[in-house]
Amino acid sequence: RHAASAKFVERTFPKGRDIVKQGEADDSFYVIKEGHVSLETSDQDEEIEDLGPGKYFNLRALLEDDATGIATYHAKTNCSCFVLMR
């Protein structure tokens, strides 16, 4: 088992839940295991991207101190993600 994989925890998010909110502090990196997540920003009126299993988001949380969400990531379906906290 790799040391990095030991740091990930699995979390579930119900359909309709905001996982990361644009402009709010979040120190976690997410990899989608199951389900779909919608990528949205405040200056767009519609979904920008549909992320599915194997896709990841919020990498900035690992790379920058005091990172805030640059977009809102919303659970389109019931989701399961591997989460790595800073």
CSV table of N, CA, C and O in Angstrom, one decimal, residues 11-22 24 26 28 30 36-40 57 71-81 83:
chain,number,residue,atom,x,y,z
A,11,ARG,N,-15.5,9.6,1.3
A,11,ARG,CA,-16.7,10.4,1.8
A,11,ARG,C,-17.8,10.3,0.7
A,11,ARG,O,-17.5,10.2,-0.5
A,12,THR,N,-19.0,10.3,1.2
A,12,THR,CA,-20.2,10.3,0.3
A,12,THR,C,-20.9,11.6,0.4
A,12,THR,O,-20.9,12.3,1.4
A,13,PHE,N,-21.5,12.0,-0.7
A,13,PHE,CA,-22.2,13.3,-0.8
A,13,PHE,C,-23.6,13.0,-1.5
A,13,PHE,O,-23.6,12.4,-2.6
A,14,PRO,N,-24.7,13.4,-0.9
A,14,PRO,CA,-26.0,13.1,-1.5
A,14,PRO,C,-26.2,14.0,-2.7
A,14,PRO,O,-25.6,15.1,-2.8
A,15,LYS,N,-27.0,13.6,-3.6
A,15,LYS,CA,-27.4,14.3,-4.8
A,15,LYS,C,-27.9,15.7,-4.3
A,15,LYS,O,-28.7,15.8,-3.3
A,16,GLY,N,-27.4,16.8,-5.0
A,16,GLY,CA,-27.8,18.1,-4.7
A,16,GLY,C,-26.9,18.9,-3.7
A,16,GLY,O,-27.1,20.1,-3.6
A,17,ARG,N,-26.0,18.2,-3.1
A,17,ARG,CA,-25.1,18.8,-2.1
A,17,ARG,C,-23.9,19.6,-2.8
A,17,ARG,O,-23.3,19.1,-3.8
A,18,ASP,N,-23.6,20.8,-2.4
A,18,ASP,CA,-22.4,21.5,-2.8
A,18,ASP,C,-21.3,20.8,-2.1
A,18,ASP,O,-21.3,20.8,-0.8
A,19,ILE,N,-20.2,20.4,-2.8
A,19,ILE,CA,-19.1,19.8,-2.2
A,19,ILE,C,-18.0,20.8,-1.9
A,19,ILE,O,-17.4,20.9,-0.8
A,20,VAL,N,-17.8,21.7,-2.9
A,20,VAL,CA,-16.9,22.9,-2.7
A,20,VAL,C,-17.7,24.1,-3.2
A,20,VAL,O,-18.3,24.0,-4.3
A,21,LYS,N,-17.6,25.2,-2.5
A,21,LYS,CA,-18.3,26.4,-2.9
A,21,LYS,C,-17.3,27.4,-3.4
A,21,LYS,O,-16.3,27.7,-2.7
A,22,GLN,N,-17.6,28.0,-4.5
A,22,GLN,CA,-16.8,29.1,-5.0
A,22,GLN,C,-16.6,30.2,-4.0
A,22,GLN,O,-17.6,30.7,-3.4
A,24,GLU,N,-15.2,30.1,-1.1
A,24,GLU,CA,-15.1,29.6,0.3
A,24,GLU,C,-13.8,28.8,0.5
A,24,GLU,O,-13.4,28.1,-0.4
A,26,ASP,N,-11.4,25.9,1.4
A,26,ASP,CA,-11.5,24.4,1.4
A,26,ASP,C,-10.1,23.8,1.2
A,26,ASP,O,-9.4,24.2,0.3
A,28,SER,N,-9.3,20.5,0.9
A,28,SER,CA,-9.4,19.1,0.5
A,28,SER,C,-9.3,19.0,-1.1
A,28,SER,O,-9.9,19.8,-1.8
A,30,TYR,N,-10.2,16.2,-4.1
A,30,TYR,CA,-11.2,15.2,-4.3
A,30,TYR,C,-11.0,14.4,-5.6
A,30,TYR,O,-10.7,14.9,-6.6
A,36,HIS,N,-21.5,11.6,-10.3
A,36,HIS,CA,-21.2,12.7,-11.2
A,36,HIS,C,-21.3,14.0,-10.4
A,36,HIS,O,-22.1,14.2,-9.6
A,37,VAL,N,-20.3,14.9,-10.7
A,37,VAL,CA,-20.2,16.2,-10.1
A,37,VAL,C,-20.2,17.3,-11.2
A,37,VAL,O,-19.6,17.1,-12.2
A,38,SER,N,-21.0,18.3,-10.9
A,38,SER,CA,-21.1,19.4,-11.8
A,38,SER,C,-20.2,20.5,-11.4
A,38,SER,O,-20.1,20.9,-10.3
A,39,LEU,N,-19.5,21.1,-12.4
A,39,LEU,CA,-18.6,22.2,-12.2
A,39,LEU,C,-19.4,23.5,-12.7
A,39,LEU,O,-19.8,23.6,-13.8
A,40,GLU,N,-19.5,24.5,-11.8
A,40,GLU,CA,-20.2,25.7,-12.1
A,40,GLU,C,-19.5,26.9,-11.5
A,40,GLU,O,-18.7,26.7,-10.5
A,57,PHE,N,-10.9,17.1,-8.6
A,57,PHE,CA,-11.1,18.6,-8.6
A,57,PHE,C,-10.6,19.1,-7.3
A,57,PHE,O,-10.3,18.4,-6.3
A,71,ALA,N,-14.5,27.5,-8.1
A,71,ALA,CA,-15.7,27.2,-8.7
A,71,ALA,C,-16.5,26.4,-7.7
A,71,ALA,O,-16.0,26.1,-6.6
A,72,THR,N,-17.8,26.2,-8.0
A,72,THR,CA,-18.7,25.4,-7.2
A,72,THR,C,-18.7,24.0,-7.8
A,72,THR,O,-19.0,23.9,-9.0
A,73,TYR,N,-18.5,23.0,-7.0
A,73,TYR,CA,-18.6,21.6,-7.4
A,73,TYR,C,-19.8,21.0,-6.7
A,73,TYR,O,-19.9,21.0,-5.5
A,74,HIS,N,-20.8,20.6,-7.4
A,74,HIS,CA,-22.1,20.2,-7.0
A,74,HIS,C,-22.4,18.7,-7.3
A,74,HIS,O,-22.2,18.3,-8.5
A,75,ALA,N,-22.9,18.0,-6.3
A,75,ALA,CA,-23.2,16.5,-6.6
A,75,ALA,C,-24.4,16.4,-7.5
A,75,ALA,O,-25.5,16.8,-7.0
A,76,LYS,N,-24.3,16.0,-8.7
A,76,LYS,CA,-25.4,15.8,-9.6
A,76,LYS,C,-26.2,14.5,-9.3
A,76,LYS,O,-27.3,14.4,-9.6
A,77,THR,N,-25.4,13.6,-8.7
A,77,THR,CA,-26.0,12.3,-8.3
A,77,THR,C,-25.4,12.0,-6.9
A,77,THR,O,-24.6,12.7,-6.4
A,78,ASN,N,-25.9,10.9,-6.3
A,78,ASN,CA,-25.2,10.5,-5.1
A,78,ASN,C,-23.8,10.2,-5.5
A,78,ASN,O,-23.5,9.5,-6.5
A,79,CYS,N,-22.8,10.7,-4.7
A,79,CYS,CA,-21.4,10.6,-5.1
A,79,CYS,C,-20.6,10.0,-3.9
A,79,CYS,O,-20.9,10.2,-2.8
A,80,SER,N,-19.5,9.3,-4.4
A,80,SER,CA,-18.5,8.8,-3.4
A,80,SER,C,-17.2,9.3,-3.9
A,80,SER,O,-16.9,9.2,-5.1
A,81,CYS,N,-16.4,10.0,-3.1
A,81,CYS,CA,-15.1,10.5,-3.4
A,81,CYS,C,-14.1,10.1,-2.5
A,81,CYS,O,-14.3,9.9,-1.3
A,83,VAL,N,-11.0,11.6,-0.6
A,83,VAL,CA,-10.7,12.9,-0.2
A,83,VAL,C,-9.3,12.9,0.5
A,83,VAL,O,-9.1,12.1,1.4
